[in-house]
CSV table of C-alpha atoms in Angstrom, one decimal:
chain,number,residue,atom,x,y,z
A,25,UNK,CA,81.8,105.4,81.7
A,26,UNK,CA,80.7,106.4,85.3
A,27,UNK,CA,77.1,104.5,84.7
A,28,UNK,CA,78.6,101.5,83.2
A,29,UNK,CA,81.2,101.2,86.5
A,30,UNK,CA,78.3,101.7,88.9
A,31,UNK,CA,76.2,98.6,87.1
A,32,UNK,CA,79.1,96.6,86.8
A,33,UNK,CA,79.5,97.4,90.6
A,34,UNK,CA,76.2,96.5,91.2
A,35,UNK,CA,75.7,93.4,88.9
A,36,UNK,CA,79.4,91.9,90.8
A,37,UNK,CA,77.9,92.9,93.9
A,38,UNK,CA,74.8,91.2,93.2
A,39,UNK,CA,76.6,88.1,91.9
A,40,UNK,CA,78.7,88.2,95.3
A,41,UNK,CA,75.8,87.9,97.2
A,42,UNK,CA,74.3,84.8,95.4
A,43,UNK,CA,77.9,83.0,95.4
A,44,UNK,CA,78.0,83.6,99.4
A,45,UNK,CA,74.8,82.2,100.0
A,46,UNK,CA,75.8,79.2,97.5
A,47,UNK,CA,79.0,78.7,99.2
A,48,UNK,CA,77.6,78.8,103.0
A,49,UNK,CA,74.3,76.0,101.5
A,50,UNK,CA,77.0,73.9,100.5
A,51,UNK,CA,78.7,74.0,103.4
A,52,UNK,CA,75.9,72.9,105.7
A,53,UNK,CA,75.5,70.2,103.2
A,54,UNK,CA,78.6,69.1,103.8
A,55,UNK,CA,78.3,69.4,107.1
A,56,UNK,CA,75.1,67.4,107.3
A,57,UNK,CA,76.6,64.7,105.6
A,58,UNK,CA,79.7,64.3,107.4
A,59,UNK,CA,77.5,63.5,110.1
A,60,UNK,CA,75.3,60.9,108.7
A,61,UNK,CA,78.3,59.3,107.5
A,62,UNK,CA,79.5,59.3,111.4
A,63,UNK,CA,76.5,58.3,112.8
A,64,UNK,CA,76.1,55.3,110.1
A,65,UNK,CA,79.9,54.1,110.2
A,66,UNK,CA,79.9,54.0,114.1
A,67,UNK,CA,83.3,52.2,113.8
A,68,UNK,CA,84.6,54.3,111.9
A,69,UNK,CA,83.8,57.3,113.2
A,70,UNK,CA,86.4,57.5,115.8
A,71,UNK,CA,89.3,57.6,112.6
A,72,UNK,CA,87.0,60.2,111.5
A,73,UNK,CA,86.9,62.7,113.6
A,74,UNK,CA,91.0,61.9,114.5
A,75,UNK,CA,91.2,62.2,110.8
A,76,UNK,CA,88.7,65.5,110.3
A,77,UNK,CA,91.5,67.9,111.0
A,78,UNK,CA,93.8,66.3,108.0
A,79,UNK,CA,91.1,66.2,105.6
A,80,UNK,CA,89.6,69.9,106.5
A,81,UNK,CA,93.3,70.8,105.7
A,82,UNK,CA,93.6,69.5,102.3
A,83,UNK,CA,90.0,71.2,102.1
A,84,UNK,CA,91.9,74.1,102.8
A,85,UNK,CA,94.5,73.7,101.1
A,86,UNK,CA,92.6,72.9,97.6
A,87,UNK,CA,90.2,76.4,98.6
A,88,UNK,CA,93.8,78.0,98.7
A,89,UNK,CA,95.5,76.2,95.5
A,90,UNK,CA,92.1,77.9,93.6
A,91,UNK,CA,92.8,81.2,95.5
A,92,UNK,CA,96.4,81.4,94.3
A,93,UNK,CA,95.6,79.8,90.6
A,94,UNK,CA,92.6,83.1,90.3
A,95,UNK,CA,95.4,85.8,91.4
A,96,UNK,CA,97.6,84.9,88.8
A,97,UNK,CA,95.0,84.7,86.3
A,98,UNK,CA,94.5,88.1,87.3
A,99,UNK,CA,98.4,89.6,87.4
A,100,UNK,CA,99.0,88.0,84.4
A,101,UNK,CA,95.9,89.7,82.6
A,102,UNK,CA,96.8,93.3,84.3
A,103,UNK,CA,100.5,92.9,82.7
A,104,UNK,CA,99.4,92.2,79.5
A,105,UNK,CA,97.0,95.1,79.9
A,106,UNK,CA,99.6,97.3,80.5
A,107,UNK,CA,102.3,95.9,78.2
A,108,UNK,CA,99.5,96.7,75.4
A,109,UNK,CA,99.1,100.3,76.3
A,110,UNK,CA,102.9,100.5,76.9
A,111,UNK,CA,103.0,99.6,72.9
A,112,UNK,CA,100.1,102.4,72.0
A,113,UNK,CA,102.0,105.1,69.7
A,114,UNK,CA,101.0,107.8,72.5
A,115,UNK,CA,99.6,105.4,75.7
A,116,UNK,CA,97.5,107.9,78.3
A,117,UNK,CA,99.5,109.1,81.4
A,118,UNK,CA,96.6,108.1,83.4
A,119,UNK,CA,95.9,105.1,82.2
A,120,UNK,CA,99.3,103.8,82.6
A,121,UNK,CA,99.5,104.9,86.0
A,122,UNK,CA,96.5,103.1,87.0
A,123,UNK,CA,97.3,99.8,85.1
A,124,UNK,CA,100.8,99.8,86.8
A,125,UNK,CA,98.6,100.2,90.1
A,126,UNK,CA,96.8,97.5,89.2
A,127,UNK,CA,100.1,95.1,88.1
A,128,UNK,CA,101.3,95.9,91.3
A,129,UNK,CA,98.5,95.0,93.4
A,130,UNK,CA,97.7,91.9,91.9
A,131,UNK,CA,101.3,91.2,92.1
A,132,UNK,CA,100.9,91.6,95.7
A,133,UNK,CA,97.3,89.5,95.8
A,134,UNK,CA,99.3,86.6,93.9
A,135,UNK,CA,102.2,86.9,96.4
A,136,UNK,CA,99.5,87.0,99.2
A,137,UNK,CA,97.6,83.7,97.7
A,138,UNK,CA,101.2,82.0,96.9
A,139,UNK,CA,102.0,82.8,100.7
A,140,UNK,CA,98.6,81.1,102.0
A,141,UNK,CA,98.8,78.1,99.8
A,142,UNK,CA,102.5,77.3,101.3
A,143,UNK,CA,101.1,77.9,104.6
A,144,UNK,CA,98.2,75.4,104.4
A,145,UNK,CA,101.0,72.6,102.4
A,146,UNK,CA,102.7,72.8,105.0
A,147,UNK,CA,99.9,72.4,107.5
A,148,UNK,CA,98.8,69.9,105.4
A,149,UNK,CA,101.7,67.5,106.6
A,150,UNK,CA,101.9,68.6,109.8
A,151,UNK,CA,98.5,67.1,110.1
A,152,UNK,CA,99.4,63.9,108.2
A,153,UNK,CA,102.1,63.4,110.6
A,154,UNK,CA,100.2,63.9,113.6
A,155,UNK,CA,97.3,62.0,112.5
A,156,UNK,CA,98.9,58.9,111.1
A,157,UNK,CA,98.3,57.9,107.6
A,158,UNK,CA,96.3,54.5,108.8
A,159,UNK,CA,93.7,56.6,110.1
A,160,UNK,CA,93.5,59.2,107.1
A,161,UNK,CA,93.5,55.7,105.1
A,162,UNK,CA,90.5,53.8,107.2
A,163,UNK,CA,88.4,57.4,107.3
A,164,UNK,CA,89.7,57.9,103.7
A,165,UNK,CA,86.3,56.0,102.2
A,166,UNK,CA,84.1,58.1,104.3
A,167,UNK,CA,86.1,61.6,103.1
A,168,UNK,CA,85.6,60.2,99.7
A,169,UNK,CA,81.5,60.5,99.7
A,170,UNK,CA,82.0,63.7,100.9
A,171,UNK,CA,85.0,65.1,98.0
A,172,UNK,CA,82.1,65.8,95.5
A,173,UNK,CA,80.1,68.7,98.2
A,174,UNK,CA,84.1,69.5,98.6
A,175,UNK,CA,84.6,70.0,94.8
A,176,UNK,CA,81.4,72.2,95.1
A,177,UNK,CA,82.8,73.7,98.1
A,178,UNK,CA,85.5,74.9,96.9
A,179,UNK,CA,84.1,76.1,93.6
A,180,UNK,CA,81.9,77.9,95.8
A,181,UNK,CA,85.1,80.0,97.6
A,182,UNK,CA,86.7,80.3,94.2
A,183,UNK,CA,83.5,82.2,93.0
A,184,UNK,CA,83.5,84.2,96.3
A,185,UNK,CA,87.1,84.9,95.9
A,186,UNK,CA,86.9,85.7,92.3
A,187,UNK,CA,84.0,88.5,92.9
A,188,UNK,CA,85.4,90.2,95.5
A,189,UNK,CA,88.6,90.4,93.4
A,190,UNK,CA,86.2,91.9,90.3
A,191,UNK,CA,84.1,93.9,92.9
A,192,UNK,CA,87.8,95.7,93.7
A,193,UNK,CA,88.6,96.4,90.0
A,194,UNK,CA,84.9,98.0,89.2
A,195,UNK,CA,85.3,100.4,92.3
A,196,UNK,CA,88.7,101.4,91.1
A,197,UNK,CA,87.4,101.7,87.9
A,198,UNK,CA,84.2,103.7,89.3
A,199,UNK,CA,86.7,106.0,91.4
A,200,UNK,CA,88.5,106.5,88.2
A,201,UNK,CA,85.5,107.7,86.3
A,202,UNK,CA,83.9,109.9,89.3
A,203,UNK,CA,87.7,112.1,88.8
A,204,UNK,CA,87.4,112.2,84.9
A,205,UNK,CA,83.8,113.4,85.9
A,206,UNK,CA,85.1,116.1,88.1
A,207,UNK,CA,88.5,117.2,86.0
A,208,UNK,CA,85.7,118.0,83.4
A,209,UNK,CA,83.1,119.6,85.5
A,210,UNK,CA,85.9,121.8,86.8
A,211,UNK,CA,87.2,122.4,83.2
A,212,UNK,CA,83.9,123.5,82.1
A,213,UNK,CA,83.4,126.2,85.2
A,214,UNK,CA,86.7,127.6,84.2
A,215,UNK,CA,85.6,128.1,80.6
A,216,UNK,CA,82.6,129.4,81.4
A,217,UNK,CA,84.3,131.8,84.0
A,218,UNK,CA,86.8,132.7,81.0
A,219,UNK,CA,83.7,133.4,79.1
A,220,UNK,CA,81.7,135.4,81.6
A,221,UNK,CA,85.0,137.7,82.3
């Protein structure tokens, strides 16, 4: 068990890595097109940058709706975890300790997420207000050539969020095995100290 938590460490790890460097290529994508688009709708660009903050909100705000929608996957899947040991004729002590852990911080991740996601809502129409829906509508055109390297964006962080969640689980999981490894090491020194006496 101990072996196959450290690869599953390792192979998340791994992953996290390639999602990070995914997710920071498509921003400079994004970031290199936003400014061609600038630089080619010269009249434009003036709603655009007044507009930026507003659209880097709902950016955010979509990064954060993905956030939230990945936590809940996960309490949901951690309940039903523990509701099926729960129903086991004779469930393990241990094991239900840890999967209420689990419940409970996932519970506190979604809580976390749901939190973030109201923030950036209501962000979102703070920035709407203070930047005027005619200039979110004449820079909306521009924003639009850019919501596909947003989409991608955004899957990006959802990747990144998503591993570091499963990077959490396989350390807990790891942890878990390293004290099942040393309850029976030290089980098997005491027997062979009852033996040797």
């Amino acid at each position: 068990r101990m072996n196959d938590a450290a690869a599953e460490l390792n192979r998340l790890e791994l992953e996290l890595t390639g999602a990070e460097t995914k997710h920071k290529n498509a921003l400079v994508t994004w970031s290199r097109l936003y400014d061609e688009l600038r630089s080619r709708h010269g009249s434009v660009s003036g709603a655009m940058d007044h507009a930026k903050p507003y659209f880097d909100t709902l950016h955010k705000c979509q990064a954060a709706t993905g956030v939230a929608r990945e936590a809940k996957r996960r309490w949901k899947l951690q309940r039903v975890n523990l509701k099926a040991e729960e129903q086991k004729e004779a469930p393990e002590a241990q094991m239900l300790r840890t999967l209420r852990q689990d419940v409970q911080s996932c519970e506190g991740e979604f809580q976390a997420a749901s939190k973030a996601l109201k923030s950036a809502m209501a962000e979102l129409q703070a920035q709407r207000q203070k930047v005027g829906t005619a200039t979110i509508e004449s820079a909306r055109p521009c924003f639009s050539s850019l919501k596909r390297l947003q989409l991608d964006l955004v899957a990006a962080q959802e990747d990144v969020a998503r591993l570091t969640l499963g990077i959490r689980e396989a350390k807990a999981d790891y942890k878990e095995s390293l004290r099942e490894l040393n309850r029976i090491s030290d089980e098997v020194h005491a027997s062979r100290s009852r033996c040797q006496s």
